[in-house]
Amino acid sequence: MAMSPERRPGAHFGYAHVIASVAGLGFFVLSFVLLGVIPGRLLKHQIAATAPIDMPAYSPAEQHGAAIFAREGCTNCHSQQVRFVPADVARWGAPTEAWETKFDYPQLWGTRRTGPDLAREAGIRPDDWQQVHLFNPRLTVADSIMPAYPWLFDGAPNRPTVEGRDLVAYLQSLGRARALSGYDQQPSPASAAMSMGGASDGASDGALIGRGDANAAQRTIDGPSRRFLSGLAPADLPAAVAHGADLFAHSCASCHGATGAGTGPAAAGLVPRPADLQATRLSDERVSSALWNGVAGSSMPAWRDLPSYDLASLVAYVRTLNPTQPDNSPAPDALAHGQAVFARNCTSCHGAGGAGDGPAARTIAPAPTNFQLEQPTTAHALEVLANGVPGTSMPSWRAVLSDQDRRDVVAYVRWIYGAGRPAAQGAP
């Protein structure tokens, strides 16, 4: 006797497979729409609404550099995203917004921070510093654990291959759009943190409003003039000098050298070369400013993340590197002649009073020397006048000034630091 289909064993089992398959496909499609299509469309609209209309695209070299960045596995240690947490904002500025990666495909945000975040790396350090660091990171940061990339160079840090140049070009593009947008220079409204996705309580909102100069290594021009050494009691000076020597050996010797002569391991690849701290007497104000603001146009970063005592200790130590007293007693005729030569040839950059504030100074980086705060040794000043300073606007004056002119100018600029220094500038 034949059995009806309803009673045949396994008749409904086949339908269950069909139902499960249709349900699975539907779940997949729904998930794809909810997690992929809709967020993608929302992100696209958000980027279109917030990105500056003149946001610069990557150049071919920068695009090539991004590919090298990915190929070398840089994302394994470096992220490119300032997170919505106060610690990130305090260190790098406002949280990363979607429009900042408008031209990034694939995204190179990274997930780990064995090294520092690079989302705002543009302009923090010059190209030559980046090249030296890629060639051998220990030349610029003594205790760096970053691997070296010598295959991106032709045997020396100042001879990068095309890949080396393009990788540096890419690094110098990170955060450029943000800097050019002007968003961080505008007054932050009370609701700014909310619009960036921050927490709703007032204290957290304030902590999520970033500053354009948040990066402690970013150099600033016309930053505040500080005098860290003035905060130390005389009795504390010996201990501060010893502490400053340790800090200098750890953080400064890679460029300035162990003795401060500007001959550190990284010096050969940097233009201009690191300052020879033995060749110039520096005031408290000058060293303090260099540490707090950095030196624009050079590889000298700012060190605003150091505690005040560390900064004062570094100032105290650096000032011991050139302890010789100046000769402030040039012959009156030589002084008058040197002043006249200086007025004819030097004031457009160094200013009438030698304070580095001449009419052309605002357009020059590194800024012209302020002789009211710096006193070069005679030998160093004569060397500069004869040969100029590569990588700066200081030319050679060998063909313009006679030997006597140069000697008298040197006597005059050295005199400015002492007797010629306005009282308002204070003691050294």
XYZ file of C-alpha atoms in Angstrom:
428
model
C 0.000 0.000 0.000
C 1.355 3.384 -1.039
C 2.067 6.050 1.667
C 0.815 9.616 1.366
C 3.480 12.317 0.929
C 2.591 13.815 4.337
C 3.584 10.567 6.035
C 6.716 9.866 4.035
C 9.776 9.991 6.410
C 12.016 13.097 5.829
C 9.470 14.895 3.637
C 9.627 18.093 5.779
C 13.418 17.879 6.295
C 14.076 19.184 2.782
C 11.896 22.244 3.390
C 13.860 22.987 6.560
C 17.055 23.292 4.506
C 15.381 25.707 2.142
C 13.979 27.786 4.982
C 17.334 27.871 6.789
C 19.139 28.827 3.575
C 16.702 31.636 2.803
C 16.890 32.861 6.397
C 20.689 32.785 6.372
C 20.879 34.656 3.091
C 18.387 37.195 4.372
C 20.378 37.655 7.568
C 23.558 38.126 5.555
C 21.933 40.700 3.270
C 20.408 42.523 6.261
C 23.749 42.553 8.084
C 25.539 43.793 4.973
C 23.051 46.627 4.582
C 23.022 47.572 8.268
C 26.740 47.256 8.905
C 28.170 48.116 5.511
C 25.898 50.000 3.135
C 24.100 52.344 5.526
C 27.180 53.349 7.596
C 29.108 53.810 4.354
C 26.457 56.108 2.941
C 26.218 58.061 6.198
C 29.999 58.384 6.285
C 30.081 59.543 2.680
C 27.481 62.241 3.385
C 29.284 63.301 6.560
C 32.608 63.638 4.741
C 30.979 65.586 1.925
C 29.348 67.941 4.424
C 32.418 68.584 6.596
C 35.505 68.310 4.381
C 36.962 71.634 3.214
C 36.144 72.256 -0.430
C 39.832 72.882 -1.148
C 41.132 69.869 0.767
C 44.400 68.873 -0.944
C 44.573 65.403 -2.444
C 47.674 63.237 -2.180
C 50.344 63.844 -4.765
C 51.615 60.819 -6.726
C 54.709 60.743 -4.497
C 52.576 60.804 -1.351
C 50.340 58.035 -2.690
C 53.448 55.966 -3.425
C 54.698 56.733 0.086
C 51.422 55.476 1.552
C 51.898 52.180 -0.274
C 55.433 51.904 1.132
C 54.107 52.754 4.608
C 51.691 49.824 4.296
C 54.251 47.492 2.707
C 56.812 48.039 5.452
C 54.245 47.280 8.125
C 54.368 50.696 9.782
C 50.731 50.269 10.843
C 51.840 47.449 13.129
C 53.349 50.041 15.497
C 51.996 53.465 14.475
C 48.334 54.476 14.534
C 46.889 57.410 12.595
C 43.883 58.286 14.692
C 43.521 60.714 17.591
C 40.931 59.014 19.775
C 38.055 60.609 21.678
C 39.821 60.397 25.022
C 41.227 63.394 26.906
C 44.773 61.963 26.994
C 44.910 61.748 23.183
C 43.433 65.217 22.716
C 45.868 66.763 25.187
C 48.791 65.204 23.314
C 47.810 65.600 19.659
C 44.824 67.945 19.404
C 41.199 67.478 18.395
C 39.965 63.921 17.745
C 40.310 62.679 14.184
C 37.222 63.345 12.069
C 36.064 61.266 9.126
C 36.810 63.913 6.511
C 40.522 63.913 7.414
C 40.890 60.547 5.666
C 38.749 61.438 2.666
C 41.428 60.330 0.185
C 42.678 57.310 2.148
C 41.993 53.926 0.588
C 42.684 51.580 2.162
C 42.670 53.183 5.607
C 46.001 53.050 7.428
C 44.693 53.905 10.873
C 46.540 51.028 12.546
C 45.560 49.416 15.796
C 48.690 49.522 17.982
C 50.856 52.266 19.427
C 54.246 50.769 20.000
C 55.401 54.025 18.411
C 53.698 57.431 18.566
C 50.502 58.235 16.684
C 51.270 59.891 13.330
C 47.874 61.429 12.510
C 49.277 64.970 12.911
C 52.904 64.362 11.922
C 53.008 66.962 9.113
C 55.520 69.692 9.860
C 56.410 68.447 13.329
C 59.898 67.478 12.169
C 61.744 68.448 8.969
C 62.471 66.092 6.093
C 66.127 65.613 7.002
C 65.218 64.511 10.539
C 62.707 62.010 9.116
C 65.325 60.661 6.730
C 67.930 60.199 9.445
C 65.328 58.554 11.672
C 64.268 56.102 8.963
C 67.886 55.302 8.057
C 68.711 54.472 11.677
C 66.270 55.513 14.418
C 69.025 55.308 17.091
C 70.823 58.233 15.425
C 68.054 60.608 16.469
C 66.421 58.813 19.421
C 69.012 56.906 21.413
C 66.653 54.330 22.954
C 64.309 53.866 19.988
C 63.186 50.281 19.301
C 62.045 51.089 15.770
C 63.764 48.990 13.094
C 66.015 50.695 10.553
C 65.121 50.915 6.866
C 68.512 51.261 5.130
C 67.147 49.809 1.886
C 65.275 53.082 1.405
C 68.632 54.913 1.109
C 71.710 54.783 -1.026
C 74.149 54.203 1.801
C 73.593 57.421 3.787
C 70.633 59.235 5.361
C 71.085 62.239 3.095
C 70.842 60.028 -0.015
C 67.294 58.624 0.053
C 66.034 56.540 -2.829
C 62.785 57.440 -4.567
C 60.987 55.186 -2.107
C 62.665 56.923 0.835
C 61.708 60.386 -0.444
C 58.144 59.319 -1.162
C 57.724 57.773 2.282
C 58.901 61.024 3.883
C 56.532 62.949 1.603
C 53.666 60.787 2.847
C 54.650 61.317 6.492
C 54.717 65.065 5.909
C 51.171 64.903 4.520
C 49.641 63.344 7.642
C 47.486 65.964 9.321
C 48.200 68.579 6.650
C 44.542 68.897 5.681
C 43.605 69.477 9.312
C 46.255 72.167 9.714
C 45.213 73.925 6.501
C 41.506 73.763 7.323
C 41.829 76.337 10.099
C 39.356 74.377 12.222
C 41.704 74.348 15.196
C 42.313 78.096 15.034
C 38.636 78.999 15.414
C 37.150 79.678 18.853
C 35.578 76.469 20.076
C 31.856 76.803 20.779
C 30.439 75.216 23.899
C 28.850 72.504 21.821
C 32.040 71.689 19.924
C 32.815 68.575 21.882
C 29.317 67.262 21.379
C 29.548 67.761 17.629
C 32.791 65.780 17.690
C 31.131 62.948 19.522
C 32.476 63.703 22.987
C 30.822 62.900 26.271
C 27.964 65.054 27.431
C 29.204 66.194 30.804
C 30.842 69.608 30.927
C 34.217 68.531 32.285
C 34.728 65.911 29.561
C 33.557 68.295 26.841
C 36.292 70.733 27.718
C 38.904 68.004 27.752
C 37.951 66.986 24.196
C 38.479 70.397 22.629
C 41.921 70.177 21.066
C 44.511 72.858 20.461
C 46.397 73.376 17.237
C 49.718 73.361 19.114
C 48.876 70.389 21.330
C 51.821 68.319 20.096
C 54.590 69.051 22.596
C 57.238 68.703 19.893
C 55.615 71.174 17.487
C 57.728 74.262 17.037
C 56.065 77.617 17.573
C 57.100 81.035 16.280
C 56.815 83.985 18.629
C 55.935 81.652 21.461
C 56.129 82.815 25.053
C 59.544 83.896 26.276
C 60.292 81.913 29.391
C 63.242 81.908 31.769
C 63.260 78.550 33.487
C 66.592 79.066 35.218
C 65.308 82.071 37.139
C 63.048 79.743 39.132
C 65.992 77.867 40.661
C 67.565 78.875 43.964
C 71.381 79.251 43.785
C 71.797 76.418 46.280
C 69.901 74.081 43.956
C 72.007 74.890 40.900
C 74.683 72.140 41.259
C 72.040 69.409 41.538
C 70.172 70.884 38.587
C 73.328 70.909 36.455
C 73.943 67.240 37.253
C 70.335 66.366 36.439
C 70.521 68.415 33.254
C 73.646 66.533 32.179
C 71.768 63.235 32.450
C 68.821 64.595 30.477
C 71.138 66.037 27.843
C 72.929 62.708 27.396
C 69.605 60.922 26.954
C 67.637 63.369 24.789
C 70.051 65.868 23.204
C 73.393 64.165 22.584
C 72.169 62.277 19.511
C 72.152 65.614 17.634
C 74.313 68.000 19.681
C 76.899 65.385 20.632
C 78.054 64.249 24.040
C 80.049 67.466 24.554
C 77.469 69.790 22.979
C 79.737 70.570 20.023
C 77.005 69.799 17.487
C 78.667 66.573 16.372
C 76.177 63.922 17.457
C 75.507 60.765 15.407
C 72.583 62.430 13.612
C 74.378 65.687 12.844
C 75.858 64.627 9.503
C 72.380 64.183 7.996
C 70.784 67.375 9.335
C 70.681 70.753 7.584
C 71.245 73.131 9.242
C 73.529 71.221 11.547
C 72.707 71.141 15.253
C 73.981 74.146 17.182
C 77.505 74.031 18.569
C 76.704 74.841 22.175
C 80.380 75.277 23.018
C 80.758 78.072 20.485
C 78.073 80.403 21.796
C 77.237 81.841 25.180
C 73.471 81.588 25.587
C 71.262 83.463 28.002
C 68.664 81.783 30.184
C 65.952 83.299 28.002
C 67.492 82.001 24.770
C 67.901 78.404 25.923
C 64.487 78.445 27.597
C 62.852 79.672 24.404
C 64.573 77.018 22.289
C 63.378 74.281 24.645
C 59.826 75.567 24.937
C 59.230 76.704 21.351
C 61.776 74.666 19.388
C 63.677 76.314 16.533
C 61.590 76.701 13.384
C 63.521 75.854 10.235
C 65.745 73.337 11.974
C 65.458 69.861 13.473
C 65.237 71.250 16.998
C 61.788 70.257 18.323
C 59.974 71.794 21.252
C 60.185 69.958 24.581
C 57.037 71.263 26.239
C 56.201 67.837 27.606
C 59.122 67.980 30.044
C 58.488 69.094 33.639
C 59.614 72.618 34.519
C 62.427 71.318 36.737
C 63.803 69.220 33.867
C 63.708 72.235 31.563
C 65.433 74.416 34.170
C 68.062 71.703 34.662
C 68.722 71.521 30.933
C 69.124 75.289 30.766
C 71.522 75.176 33.708
C 73.608 72.436 32.073
C 73.680 73.953 28.584
C 74.951 77.231 30.025
C 77.934 75.373 31.504
C 79.056 74.257 28.045
C 80.407 77.714 27.207
C 81.576 79.104 30.529
C 84.174 81.507 29.137
C 83.570 85.159 29.817
C 83.193 87.520 26.872
C 85.724 90.124 25.908
C 83.593 93.240 26.042
C 86.385 95.734 25.739
C 87.013 96.304 22.042
C 88.909 99.418 21.033
C 86.527 102.366 20.536
C 87.553 102.781 16.905
C 87.022 99.104 16.151
C 83.671 99.147 17.919
C 82.515 102.217 15.963
C 83.707 100.726 12.677
C 82.071 97.392 13.418
C 78.805 99.108 14.290
C 78.882 101.030 11.010
C 79.553 97.866 8.984
C 76.779 96.084 10.874
C 74.339 98.937 10.161
C 75.103 98.811 6.429
C 74.978 95.067 5.941
C 73.264 93.215 8.784
C 70.271 95.119 10.148
C 67.761 93.941 7.537
C 67.882 90.535 9.223
C 69.415 91.073 12.670
C 67.712 94.419 13.375
C 69.188 97.769 14.340
C 69.826 96.616 17.895
C 71.024 93.131 16.931
C 67.918 91.501 18.428
C 67.209 89.404 15.312
C 64.128 91.485 14.513
C 65.026 93.150 11.234
C 62.445 93.771 8.488
C 63.288 90.482 6.774
C 63.374 88.406 9.932
C 59.729 87.369 9.830
C 60.256 85.550 6.547
C 63.380 83.671 7.630
C 63.638 80.272 9.298
C 65.690 79.669 11.325
C 65.316 83.209 12.640
C 68.373 85.487 12.546
C 70.561 85.365 15.640
C 69.502 87.603 18.509
C 72.855 88.942 19.689
C 71.229 90.363 22.791
C 70.627 86.775 23.935
C 73.518 84.961 22.229
C 77.214 85.742 22.226
C 79.310 83.691 19.805
C 82.982 83.134 20.451
C 85.246 85.236 18.272
C 86.461 82.195 16.367
C 82.922 80.945 15.710
C 81.662 84.347 14.570
C 84.589 84.767 12.172
C 83.931 81.283 10.787
C 80.272 82.136 10.174
C 81.124 85.419 8.458
C 83.666 83.716 6.241
C 81.623 80.681 5.222
C 77.995 81.380 6.096
C 75.724 78.792 7.696
C 74.408 76.101 5.287
C 70.685 75.569 5.582
C 70.019 79.093 6.853
C 69.792 82.552 5.320
C 73.224 83.527 6.621
C 75.512 83.909 3.569
C 79.264 84.069 3.332
C 80.639 87.607 3.606
C 84.167 86.707 2.601
C 83.865 88.423 -0.784
C 82.059 91.493 0.560
C 83.801 92.408 3.798
C 87.522 92.748 4.350
C 89.272 90.847 7.097
C 89.303 94.013 9.213
C 85.580 94.606 8.571
C 84.762 91.099 9.736
C 86.904 91.346 12.861
C 85.299 94.653 13.855
C 81.774 93.375 13.193
C 82.517 90.382 15.372
C 83.745 92.674 18.143
C 80.552 94.709 17.841
C 78.074 91.804 17.887
C 79.878 90.294 20.873
C 79.667 93.663 22.610
C 75.875 93.729 22.074
C 75.393 90.787 24.453
C 77.006 92.638 27.328
C 77.332 96.400 27.276
C 75.063 96.901 24.300
C 72.235 94.819 25.637
C 69.198 96.875 26.651
C 68.560 96.825 30.382
C 64.999 95.679 29.756
C 66.309 92.308 28.586
C 67.625 91.573 32.061
C 70.786 89.865 33.191
C 72.186 86.854 31.293
